[in-house]
XYZ file of C-alpha atoms in Angstrom:
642
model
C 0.000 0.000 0.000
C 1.082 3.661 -0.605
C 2.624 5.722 2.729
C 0.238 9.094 2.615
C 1.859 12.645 3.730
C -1.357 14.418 5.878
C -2.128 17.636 7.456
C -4.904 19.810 9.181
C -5.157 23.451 9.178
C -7.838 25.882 9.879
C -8.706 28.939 8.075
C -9.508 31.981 9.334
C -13.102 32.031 8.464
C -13.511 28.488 10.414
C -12.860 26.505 7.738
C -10.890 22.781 8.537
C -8.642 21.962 5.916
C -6.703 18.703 5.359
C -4.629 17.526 2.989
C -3.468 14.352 1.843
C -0.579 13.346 -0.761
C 0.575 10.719 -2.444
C 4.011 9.954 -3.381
C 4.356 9.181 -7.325
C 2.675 11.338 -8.843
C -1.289 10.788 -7.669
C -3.187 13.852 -7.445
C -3.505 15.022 -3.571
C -7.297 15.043 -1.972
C -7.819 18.359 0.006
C -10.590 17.704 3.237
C -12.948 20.302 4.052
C -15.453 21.037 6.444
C -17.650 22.865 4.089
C -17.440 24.491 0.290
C -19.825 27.128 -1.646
C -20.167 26.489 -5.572
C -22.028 29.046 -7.623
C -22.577 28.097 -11.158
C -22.911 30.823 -13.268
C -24.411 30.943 -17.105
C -26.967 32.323 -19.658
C -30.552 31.284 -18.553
C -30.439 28.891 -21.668
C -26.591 27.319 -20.585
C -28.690 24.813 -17.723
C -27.577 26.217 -14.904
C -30.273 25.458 -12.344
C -30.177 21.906 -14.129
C -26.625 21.851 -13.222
C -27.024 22.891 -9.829
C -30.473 20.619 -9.222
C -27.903 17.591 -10.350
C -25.064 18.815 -8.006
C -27.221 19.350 -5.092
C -28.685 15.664 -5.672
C -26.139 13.780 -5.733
C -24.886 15.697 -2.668
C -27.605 14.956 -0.660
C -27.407 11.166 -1.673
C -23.875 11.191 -0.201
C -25.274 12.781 3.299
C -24.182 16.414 3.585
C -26.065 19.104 4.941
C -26.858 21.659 2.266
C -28.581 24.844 1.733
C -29.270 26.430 -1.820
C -30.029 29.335 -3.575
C -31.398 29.602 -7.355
C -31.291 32.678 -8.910
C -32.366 33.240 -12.553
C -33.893 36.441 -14.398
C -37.600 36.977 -14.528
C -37.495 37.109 -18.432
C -38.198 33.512 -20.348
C -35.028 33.877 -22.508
C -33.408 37.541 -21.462
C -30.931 38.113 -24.073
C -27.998 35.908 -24.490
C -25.066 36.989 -23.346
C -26.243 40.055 -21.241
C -25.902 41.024 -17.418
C -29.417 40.569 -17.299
C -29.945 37.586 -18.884
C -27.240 35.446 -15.732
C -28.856 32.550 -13.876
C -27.211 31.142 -11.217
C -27.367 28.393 -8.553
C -25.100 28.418 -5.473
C -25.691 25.439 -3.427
C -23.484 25.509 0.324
C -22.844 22.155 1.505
C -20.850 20.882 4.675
C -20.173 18.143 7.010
C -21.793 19.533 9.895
C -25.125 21.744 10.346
C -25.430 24.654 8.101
C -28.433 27.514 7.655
C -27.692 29.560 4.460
C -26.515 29.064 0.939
C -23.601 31.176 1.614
C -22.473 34.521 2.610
C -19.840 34.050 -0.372
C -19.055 31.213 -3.155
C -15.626 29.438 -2.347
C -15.873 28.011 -6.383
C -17.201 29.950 -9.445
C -18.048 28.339 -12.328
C -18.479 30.938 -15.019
C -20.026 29.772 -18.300
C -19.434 33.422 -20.189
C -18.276 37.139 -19.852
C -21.797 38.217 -18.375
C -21.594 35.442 -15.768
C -18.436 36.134 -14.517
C -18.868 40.333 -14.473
C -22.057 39.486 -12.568
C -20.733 37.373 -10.098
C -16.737 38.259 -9.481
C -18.172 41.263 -6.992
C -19.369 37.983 -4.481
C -15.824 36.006 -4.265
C -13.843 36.516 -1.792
C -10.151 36.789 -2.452
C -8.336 33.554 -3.187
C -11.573 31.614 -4.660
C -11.139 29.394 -7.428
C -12.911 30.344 -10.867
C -13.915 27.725 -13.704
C -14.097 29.708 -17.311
C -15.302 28.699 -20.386
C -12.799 30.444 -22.177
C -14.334 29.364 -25.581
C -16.794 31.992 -24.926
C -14.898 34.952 -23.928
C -14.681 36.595 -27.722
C -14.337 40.330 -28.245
C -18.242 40.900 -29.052
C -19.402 38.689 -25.930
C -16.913 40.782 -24.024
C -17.492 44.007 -25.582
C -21.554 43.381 -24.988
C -20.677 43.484 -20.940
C -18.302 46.534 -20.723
C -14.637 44.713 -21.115
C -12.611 46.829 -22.847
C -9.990 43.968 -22.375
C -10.022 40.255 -21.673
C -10.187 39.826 -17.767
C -8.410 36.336 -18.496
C -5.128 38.465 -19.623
C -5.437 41.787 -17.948
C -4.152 40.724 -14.475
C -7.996 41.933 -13.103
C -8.054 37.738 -12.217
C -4.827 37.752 -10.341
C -5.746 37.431 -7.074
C -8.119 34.219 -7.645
C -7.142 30.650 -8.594
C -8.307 30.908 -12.260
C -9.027 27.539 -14.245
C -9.519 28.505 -18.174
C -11.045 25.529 -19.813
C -12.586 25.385 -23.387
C -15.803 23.674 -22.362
C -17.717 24.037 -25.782
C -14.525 22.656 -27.467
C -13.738 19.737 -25.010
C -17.620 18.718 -25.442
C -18.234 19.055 -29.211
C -14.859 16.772 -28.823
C -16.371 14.593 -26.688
C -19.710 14.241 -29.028
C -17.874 13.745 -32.236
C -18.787 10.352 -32.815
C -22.309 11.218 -32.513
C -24.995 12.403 -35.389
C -25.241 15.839 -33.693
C -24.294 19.241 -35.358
C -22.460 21.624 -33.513
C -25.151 23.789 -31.908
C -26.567 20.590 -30.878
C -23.259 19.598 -29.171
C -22.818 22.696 -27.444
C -26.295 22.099 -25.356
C -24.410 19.755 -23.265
C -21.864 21.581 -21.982
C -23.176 21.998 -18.501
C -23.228 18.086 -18.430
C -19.528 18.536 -18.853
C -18.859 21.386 -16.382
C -20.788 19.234 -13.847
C -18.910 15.973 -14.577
C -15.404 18.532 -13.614
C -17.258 19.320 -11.134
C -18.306 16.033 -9.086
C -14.824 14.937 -10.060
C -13.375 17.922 -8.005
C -15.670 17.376 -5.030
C -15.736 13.567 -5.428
C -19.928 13.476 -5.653
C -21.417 10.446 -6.599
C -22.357 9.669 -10.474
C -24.435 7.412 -10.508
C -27.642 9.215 -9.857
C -26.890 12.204 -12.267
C -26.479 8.869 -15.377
C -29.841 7.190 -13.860
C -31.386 10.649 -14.422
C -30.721 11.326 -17.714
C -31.303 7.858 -18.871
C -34.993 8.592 -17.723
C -34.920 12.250 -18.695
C -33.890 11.303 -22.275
C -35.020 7.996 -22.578
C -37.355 8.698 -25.684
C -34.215 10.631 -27.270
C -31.194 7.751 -27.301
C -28.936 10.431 -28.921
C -29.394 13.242 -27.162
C -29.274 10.713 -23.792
C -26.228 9.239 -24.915
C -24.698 13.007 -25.977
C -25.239 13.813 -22.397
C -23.794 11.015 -20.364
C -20.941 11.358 -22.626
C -20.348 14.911 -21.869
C -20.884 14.074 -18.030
C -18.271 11.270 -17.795
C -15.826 13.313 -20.554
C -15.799 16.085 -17.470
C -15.222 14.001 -15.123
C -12.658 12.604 -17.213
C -11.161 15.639 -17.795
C -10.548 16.678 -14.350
C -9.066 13.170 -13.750
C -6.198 13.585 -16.651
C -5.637 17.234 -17.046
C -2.627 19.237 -14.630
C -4.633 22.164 -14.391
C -6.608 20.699 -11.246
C -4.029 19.241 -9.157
C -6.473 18.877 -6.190
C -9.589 17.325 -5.644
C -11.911 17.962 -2.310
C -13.836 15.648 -0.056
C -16.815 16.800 2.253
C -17.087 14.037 4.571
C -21.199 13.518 4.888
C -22.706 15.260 8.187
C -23.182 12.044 10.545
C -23.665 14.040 13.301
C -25.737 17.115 12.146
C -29.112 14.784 11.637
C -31.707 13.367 14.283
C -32.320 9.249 13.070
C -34.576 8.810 10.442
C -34.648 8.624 6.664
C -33.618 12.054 4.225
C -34.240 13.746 0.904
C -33.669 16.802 -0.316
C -36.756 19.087 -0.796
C -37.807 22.470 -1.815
C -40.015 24.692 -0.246
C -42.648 24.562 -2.780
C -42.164 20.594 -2.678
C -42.530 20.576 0.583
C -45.868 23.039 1.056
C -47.245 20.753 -1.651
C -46.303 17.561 0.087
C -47.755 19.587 3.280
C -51.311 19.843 1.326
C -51.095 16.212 0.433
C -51.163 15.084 4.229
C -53.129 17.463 5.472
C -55.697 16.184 3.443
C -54.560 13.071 4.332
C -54.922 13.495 7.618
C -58.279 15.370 7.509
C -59.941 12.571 5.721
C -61.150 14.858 2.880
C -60.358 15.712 -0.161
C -58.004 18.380 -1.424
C -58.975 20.973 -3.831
C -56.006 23.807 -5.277
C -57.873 26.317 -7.290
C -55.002 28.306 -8.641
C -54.226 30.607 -11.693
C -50.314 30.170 -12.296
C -47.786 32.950 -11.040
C -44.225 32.868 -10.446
C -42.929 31.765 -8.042
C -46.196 29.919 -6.768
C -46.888 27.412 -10.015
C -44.518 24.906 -8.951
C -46.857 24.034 -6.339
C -49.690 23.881 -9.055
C -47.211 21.264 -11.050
C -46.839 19.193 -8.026
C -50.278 18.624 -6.745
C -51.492 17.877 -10.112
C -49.232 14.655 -10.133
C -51.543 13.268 -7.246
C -54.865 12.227 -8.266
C -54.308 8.958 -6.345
C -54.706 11.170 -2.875
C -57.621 12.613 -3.523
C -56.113 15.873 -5.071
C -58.270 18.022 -7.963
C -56.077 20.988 -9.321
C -57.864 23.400 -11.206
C -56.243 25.961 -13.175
C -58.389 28.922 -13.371
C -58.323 31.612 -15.761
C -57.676 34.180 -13.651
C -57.056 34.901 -9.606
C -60.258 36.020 -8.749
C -61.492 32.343 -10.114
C -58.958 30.352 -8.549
C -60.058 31.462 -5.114
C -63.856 32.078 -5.662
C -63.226 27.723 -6.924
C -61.461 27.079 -3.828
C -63.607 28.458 -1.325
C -66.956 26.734 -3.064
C -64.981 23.887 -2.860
C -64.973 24.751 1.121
C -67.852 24.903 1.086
C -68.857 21.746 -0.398
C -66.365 20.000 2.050
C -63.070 19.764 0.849
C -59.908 21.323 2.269
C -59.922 23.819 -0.298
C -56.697 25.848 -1.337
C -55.262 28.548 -3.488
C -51.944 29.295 -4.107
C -50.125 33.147 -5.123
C -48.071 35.807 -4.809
C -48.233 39.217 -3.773
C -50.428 40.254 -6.804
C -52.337 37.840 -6.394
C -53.378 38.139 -2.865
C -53.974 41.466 -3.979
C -56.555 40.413 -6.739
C -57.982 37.332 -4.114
C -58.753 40.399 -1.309
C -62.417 40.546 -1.662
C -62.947 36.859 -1.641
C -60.426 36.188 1.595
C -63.483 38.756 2.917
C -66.034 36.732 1.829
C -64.499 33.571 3.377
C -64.103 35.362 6.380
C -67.720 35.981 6.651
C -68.839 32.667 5.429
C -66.604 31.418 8.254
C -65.213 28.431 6.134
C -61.492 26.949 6.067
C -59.356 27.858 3.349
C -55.963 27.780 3.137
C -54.649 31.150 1.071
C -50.508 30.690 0.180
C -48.718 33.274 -0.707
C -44.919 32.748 -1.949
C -44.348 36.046 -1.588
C -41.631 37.946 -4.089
C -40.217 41.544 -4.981
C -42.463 44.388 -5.666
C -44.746 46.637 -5.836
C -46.997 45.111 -8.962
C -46.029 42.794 -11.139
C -42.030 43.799 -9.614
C -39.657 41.362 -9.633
C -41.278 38.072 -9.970
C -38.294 35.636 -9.481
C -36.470 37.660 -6.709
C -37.620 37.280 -2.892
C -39.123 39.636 -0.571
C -41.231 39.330 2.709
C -43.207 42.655 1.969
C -46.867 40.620 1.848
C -47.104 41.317 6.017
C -49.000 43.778 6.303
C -51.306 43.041 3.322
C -52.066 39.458 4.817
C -53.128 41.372 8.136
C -55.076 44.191 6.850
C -55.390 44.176 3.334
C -59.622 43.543 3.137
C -62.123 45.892 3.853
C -64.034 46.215 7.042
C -62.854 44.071 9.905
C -61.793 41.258 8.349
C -59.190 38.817 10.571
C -57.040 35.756 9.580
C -54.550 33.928 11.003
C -51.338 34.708 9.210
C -48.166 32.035 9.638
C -44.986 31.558 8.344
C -42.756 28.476 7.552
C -38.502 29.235 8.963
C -36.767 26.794 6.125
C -37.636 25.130 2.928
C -38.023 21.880 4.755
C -40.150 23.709 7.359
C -42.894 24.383 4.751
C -44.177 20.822 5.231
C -45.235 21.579 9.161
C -46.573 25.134 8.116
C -48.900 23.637 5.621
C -50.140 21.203 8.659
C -50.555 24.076 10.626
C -52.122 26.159 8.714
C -54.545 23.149 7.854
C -55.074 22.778 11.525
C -56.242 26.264 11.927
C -58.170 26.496 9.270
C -60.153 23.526 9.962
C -60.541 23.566 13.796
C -61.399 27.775 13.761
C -63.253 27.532 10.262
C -61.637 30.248 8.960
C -58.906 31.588 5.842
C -55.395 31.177 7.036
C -52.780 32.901 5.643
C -49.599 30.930 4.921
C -46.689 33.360 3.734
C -43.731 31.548 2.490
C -41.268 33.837 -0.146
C -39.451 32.882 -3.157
C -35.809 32.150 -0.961
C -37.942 29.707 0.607
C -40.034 28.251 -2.455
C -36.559 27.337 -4.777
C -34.401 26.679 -1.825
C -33.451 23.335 -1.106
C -32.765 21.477 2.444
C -32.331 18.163 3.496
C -35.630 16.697 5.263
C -36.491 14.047 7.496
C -39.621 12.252 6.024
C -41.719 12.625 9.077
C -43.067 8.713 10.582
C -47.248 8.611 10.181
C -47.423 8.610 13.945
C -46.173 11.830 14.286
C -48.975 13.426 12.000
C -51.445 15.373 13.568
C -54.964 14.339 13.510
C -57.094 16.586 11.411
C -60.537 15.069 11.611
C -63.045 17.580 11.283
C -66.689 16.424 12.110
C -69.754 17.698 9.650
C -73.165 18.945 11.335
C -75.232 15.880 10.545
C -78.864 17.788 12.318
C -80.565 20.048 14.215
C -78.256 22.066 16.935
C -80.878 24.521 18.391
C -84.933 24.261 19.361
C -86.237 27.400 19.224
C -88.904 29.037 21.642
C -92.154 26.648 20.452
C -89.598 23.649 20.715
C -89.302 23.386 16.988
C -85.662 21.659 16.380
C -83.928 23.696 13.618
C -80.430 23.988 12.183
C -78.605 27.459 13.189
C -75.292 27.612 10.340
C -73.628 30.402 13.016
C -74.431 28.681 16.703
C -70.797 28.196 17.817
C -68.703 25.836 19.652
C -67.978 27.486 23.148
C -63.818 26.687 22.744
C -62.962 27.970 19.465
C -66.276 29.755 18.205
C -66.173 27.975 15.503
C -69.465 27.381 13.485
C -70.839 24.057 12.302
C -69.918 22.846 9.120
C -72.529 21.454 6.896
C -72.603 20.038 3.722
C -74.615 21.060 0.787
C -77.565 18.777 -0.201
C -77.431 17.714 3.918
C -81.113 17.024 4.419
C -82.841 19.868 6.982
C -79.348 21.848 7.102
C -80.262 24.319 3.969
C -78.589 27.539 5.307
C -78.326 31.072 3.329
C -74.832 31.808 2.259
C -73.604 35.283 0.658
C -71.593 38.220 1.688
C -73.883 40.383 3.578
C -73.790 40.446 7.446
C -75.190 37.200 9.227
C -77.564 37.276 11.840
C -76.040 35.322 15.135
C -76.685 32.176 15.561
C -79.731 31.901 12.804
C -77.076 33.465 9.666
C -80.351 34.943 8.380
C -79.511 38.244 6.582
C -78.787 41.766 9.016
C -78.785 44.657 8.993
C -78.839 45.530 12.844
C -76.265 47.741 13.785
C -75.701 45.777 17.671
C -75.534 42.516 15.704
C -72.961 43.938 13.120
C -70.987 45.148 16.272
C -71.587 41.267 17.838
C -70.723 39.424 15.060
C -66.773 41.496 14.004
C -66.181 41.677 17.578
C -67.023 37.403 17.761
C -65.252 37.380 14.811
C -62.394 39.159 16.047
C -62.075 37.070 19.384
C -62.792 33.962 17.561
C -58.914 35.030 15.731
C -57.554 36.149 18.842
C -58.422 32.725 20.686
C -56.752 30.452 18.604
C -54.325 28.077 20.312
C -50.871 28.840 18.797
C -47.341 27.626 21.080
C -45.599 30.256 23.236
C -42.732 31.514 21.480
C -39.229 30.252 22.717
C -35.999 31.780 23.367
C -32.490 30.838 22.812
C -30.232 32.829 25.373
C -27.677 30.738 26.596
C -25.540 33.670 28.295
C -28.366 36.039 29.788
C -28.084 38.626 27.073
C -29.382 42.352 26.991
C -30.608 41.978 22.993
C -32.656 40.054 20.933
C -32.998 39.557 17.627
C -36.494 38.751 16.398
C -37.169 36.899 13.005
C -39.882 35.984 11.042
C -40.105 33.363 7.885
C -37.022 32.506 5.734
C -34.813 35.399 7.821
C -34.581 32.362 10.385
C -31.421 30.640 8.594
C -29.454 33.795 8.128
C -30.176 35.493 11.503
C -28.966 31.532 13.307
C -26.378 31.578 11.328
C -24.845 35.349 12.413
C -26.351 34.795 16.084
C -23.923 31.463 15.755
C -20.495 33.697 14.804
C -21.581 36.097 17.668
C -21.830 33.671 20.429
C -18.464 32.109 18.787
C -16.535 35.898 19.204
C -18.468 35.742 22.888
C -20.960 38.295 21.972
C -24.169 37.827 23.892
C -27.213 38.180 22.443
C -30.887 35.836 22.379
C -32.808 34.736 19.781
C -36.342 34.149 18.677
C -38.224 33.311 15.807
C -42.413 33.874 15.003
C -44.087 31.330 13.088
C -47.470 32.689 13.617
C -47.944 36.028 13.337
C -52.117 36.443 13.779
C -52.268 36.029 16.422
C -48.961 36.042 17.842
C -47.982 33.880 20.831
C -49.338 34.918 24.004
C -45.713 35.556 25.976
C -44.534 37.532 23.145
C -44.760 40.720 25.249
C -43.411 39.151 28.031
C -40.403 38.060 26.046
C -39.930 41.417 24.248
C -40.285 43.413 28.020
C -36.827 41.317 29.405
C -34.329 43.096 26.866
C -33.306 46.274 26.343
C -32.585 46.285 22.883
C -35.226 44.449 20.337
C -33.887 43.837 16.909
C -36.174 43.282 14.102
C -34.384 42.029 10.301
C -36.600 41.872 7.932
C -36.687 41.535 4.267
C -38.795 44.921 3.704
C -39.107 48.123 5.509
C -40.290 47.366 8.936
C -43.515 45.665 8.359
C -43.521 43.526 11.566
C -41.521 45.872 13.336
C -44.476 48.308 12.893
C -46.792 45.945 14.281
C -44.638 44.868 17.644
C -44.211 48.614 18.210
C -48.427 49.170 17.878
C -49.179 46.364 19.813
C -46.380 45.931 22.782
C -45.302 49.530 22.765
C -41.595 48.445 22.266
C -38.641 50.581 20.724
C -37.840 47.929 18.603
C -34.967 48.713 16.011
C -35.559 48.030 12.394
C -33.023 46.017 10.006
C -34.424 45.830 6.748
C -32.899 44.727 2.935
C -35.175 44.954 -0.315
C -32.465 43.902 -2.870
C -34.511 41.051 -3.855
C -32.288 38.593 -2.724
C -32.061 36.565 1.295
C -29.628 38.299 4.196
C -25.841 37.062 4.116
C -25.092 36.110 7.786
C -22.048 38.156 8.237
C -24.015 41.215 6.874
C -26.648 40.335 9.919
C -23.448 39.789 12.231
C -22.346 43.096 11.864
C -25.652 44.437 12.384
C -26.212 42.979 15.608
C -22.922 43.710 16.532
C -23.236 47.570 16.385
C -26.688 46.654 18.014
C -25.080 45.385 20.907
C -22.539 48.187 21.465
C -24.730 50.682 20.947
């Protein structure tokens, strides 16, 4: 056997390093903790392919990950141009991790446009992959390079790899009937065949793949595989990569149980599924399509087997005005959105809310005002969810922390719905919809049980002892009314959107029984059961930083480097945000400092200051794109001190 040479360092930035060489010539095998790949191209190169594959494969072998597509709102933005980069950085590590990244460790840049848009993230010292076949004077010149950053020196201070990937793979596919535009398509198979040489990721689920992705197109299958084992190939022979990395998997970061990698919008659909599930009834999406909701729309409609109907309406105001008849014919009824949407769905949310019927409204909220910026994130849909109806009009509103997290919120919000009989809000955001986490397939006994039961008769006997059905007598817990369903024989009831009368829903228009019936309303909202909020505060601190939705990952994640430079400060996170937890203000009154980050300009901030009378401190970031931790760090740092 060959003697190895082996050493350990860490980096500055926490990063374990360990090296291991063999005499005679055998590349050496670099071990790291953790690594941050961006891949970098035109919307048409296949990046989020590319990174989809990457992220796979990774999770097979047992890391913890965290991703983060990125791609332009345009179909096909012109080629070539800043505005027309997608991207997909995926972080992945050996140990727990919260966030794609702060900054990428590896760039792989598939043109000029890719790398101008991208070089501003790397630190100092990262490696960069180029295509250099595409770095010509006009794709150059169309991005502002006056000269070829691959010869200028501007590259110095990075590890640059130049690499004619459209040559090596129209190499590679010579022996197949393919012209050379044809060829060129599969050049991201080749990148990510360097790539899972480099990082030593496993192969044999990327070739399964696209055996079943191509299999009605043998030559464009075979083209593929041959690109992705001609990269991998490639990194094996050539000099230019002397090192290859290993990520051992993350034994130690995961409770028992079995894993897969899931997106948000996976997960909220999957959510749906068991809710239903769970509820014994069926599960109705009324939904018009709208980025970045549709995916859920794609997934449910796969599902017929549970019990799932998907309808695809032709506008929003349909898709919900489906979904809540579908309420009330006794499904669990839901529509999906974004921002624009909810705006367009107002009216009806109203209607549910006097109709007092469940129905589950999700809104992956993104960038705007308007239509805005409909494939970058934001968490600006707050205050709409909480006021934006007319009159008095309450709802629960909740929030899922992580990607993998959007499973439990959909149970939740399920649960609320059905038990209160009312809309529920459910506000994930586009970070949250596209990003990817590993997650532990939950076992069936640890479902909750949903089981709603349907008025089946007569509930009230009125003065001459006639025994009638009252649609709005309520249950004295959760003043919830009964649920009946249509075609129920002696439970006809009046439905519509003018004001009920208590107890007998017969139309009103007396002004004591308006006031009864929002303030019932009202306290029906305020009395739902929802878990005290808990606080992480190891050292007794005097701050706390308060998060809501996807902010949860990057706020941990700079709390975590704090507590590591012995900076105290607590921690605490809101799910459910109407109502919110009943300690809340007892939590907020024990510090004297209350910081609020939040991915638009104070939204929940505004409403902890009208409600608890607090001083809390606004951090807020509407770049259309998630918090880096260190960013967040610093923030809370100067918090501290100040």
């Amino acid at each position: 056997m060959t003697s190895q040479v082996s050493r350990t360092t860490e980096q500055a930035d926490g990063t374990v390093v360990g090296e291991q060489r063999r005499p005679g010539g055998v590349k050496a095998v670099r071990r790291l903790d953790r690594v941050i790949i961006r891949f970098a191209g035109d919307s048409g190169d296949g990046m989020q392919l590319t990174g989809d594959r990457f992220t796979s494969e990774t999770a097979s072998f047992g890391n913890d990950l965290s991703t983060l597509p990125n791609f332009p709102a345009e179909i096909r933005a012109p080629a070539g141009t800043l505005p027309g980069v997608s991207s997909f950085q995926l972080h992945f590590a050996d140990h727990d991790i919260l966030t794609p990244g702060d900054a990428p460790n590896v760039l792989v840049a598939m043109n000029p446009a890719a790398l101008k848009a991208n070089i501003g993230d790397l630190p100092r010292g990262a490696e960069i992959i180029v295509n250099t076949d595409e770095f010509t004077r006009r794709a150059m010149q169309k991005v502002g390079y006056d000269a070829s950053p691959l010869e200028d020196g501007s590259l110095d201070g990075y590890s640059l790899h130049p690499v004619p990937l459209t040559t090596l793979t129209v190499e590679a596919l010579k022996e197949f009937d393919l012209t050379r535009k044809e060829a060129e398509r599969s050049k991201n198979m080749f990148a990510l065949g360097l790539l899972s040489w480099m990082y030593h990721r496993p192969t044999e689920g990327t070739e399964r793949f696209l055996k079943q992705k191509f299999a009605r197109k043998p030559e464009v299958m075979n083209a593929n595989l041959a690109a992705f084992r001609a990269g991998w190939n490639f990194g094996e022979t050539t000099e230019d990569f002397a090192v290859s990395y290993e990520i051992a998997p993350a034994s130690t970061a995961f409770p028992v149980g079995t894993y897969r990698n899931i997106s948000g919008n996976l997960a909220l659909a999957y959510g749906l599924v068991t809710a239903s599930r769970q509820a014994a009834l069926p599960l109705f999406l009324g939904s018009y399509p709208i980025t970045p909701a549709s995916d859920i729309l794609h997934e449910l409609s796969k599902h017929k087997n549970f019990g799932v109907r998907t309808f695809q309406a032709e506008d929003e105001i349909a898709g919900i005005g489906a979904a809540l008849g579908a309420a009330f014919g006794g499904s669990l009824a839901v529509t999906t959105t974004s921002g624009p949407g909810v705006a367009l769905k107002a009216e009806t949310v109203g209607l549910a809310v006097s109709l007092e019927l469940p129905l589950l409204v999700v809104d992956i909220q993104r960038g705007g005002p308007s239509t805005g910026l409909p494939t970058k994130t934001e968490q600006a849909d707050l205050l709409q969810a909480m006021y934006g109806r007319n009159g008095e009009a309450p709802v629960p509103v909740i929030a899922p922390m992580t990607p993998a997290d959007c499973f439990d919120a959909a149970l939740e919000a399920a649960r609320i719905a059905l038990t209160y009989r009312t809309p529920v809000m459910l506000l994930s955001d586009g970070y949250l919809a596209n990003g990817s986490e590993p997650w532990r397939i939950p076992d069936l006994t640890e479902l909750p049980d949903l089981r709603v039961e349907f008025a089946s008769g007569p509930n009230h006997t009125l003065d001459d002892g006639t025994e009638v059905f009252w649609p709005y007598k309520r249950d004295p817990q959760t003043l919830a009314r009964p649920w009946a369903i249509p075609g129920t024989p002696g439970l006809e009831h009046r439905i519509g959107g003018i004001e009920k009368q208590d107890g007998s829903g017969n139309i009103s228009y007396d002004p004591a029984n308006h006031d009864f019936m929002v303030r019932t309303r009202q306290a029906k909202i305020d009395g739902i059961d929802v878990p005290d909020i808990e606080v992480d505060d190891p050292d007794g601190a005097r701050t706390l930083v308060l998060g809501w939705g996807s902010t949860y990952g990057p706020i941990t994640a700079a709390v975590r480097r704090l507590r590591r430079a012995g900076e105290p400060i607590a921690q605490a996170h809101l799910r459910h945000l109407n109502p919110f937890p009943r300690n809340l203000g007892a939590v907020l009154g024990r510090y004297d400092k209350v910081v609020i980050p939040e991915m638009n300009l104070g939204q929940l901030a505004a409403l902890v200051r009208a409600k608890y009378l607090v001083d809390a401190h606004s951090y807020n970031q509407v770049n259309g794109m998630p918090f880096k931790a260190e960013q967040l760090a610093e923030a809370l740092r100067e918090a501290i001190h100040d």
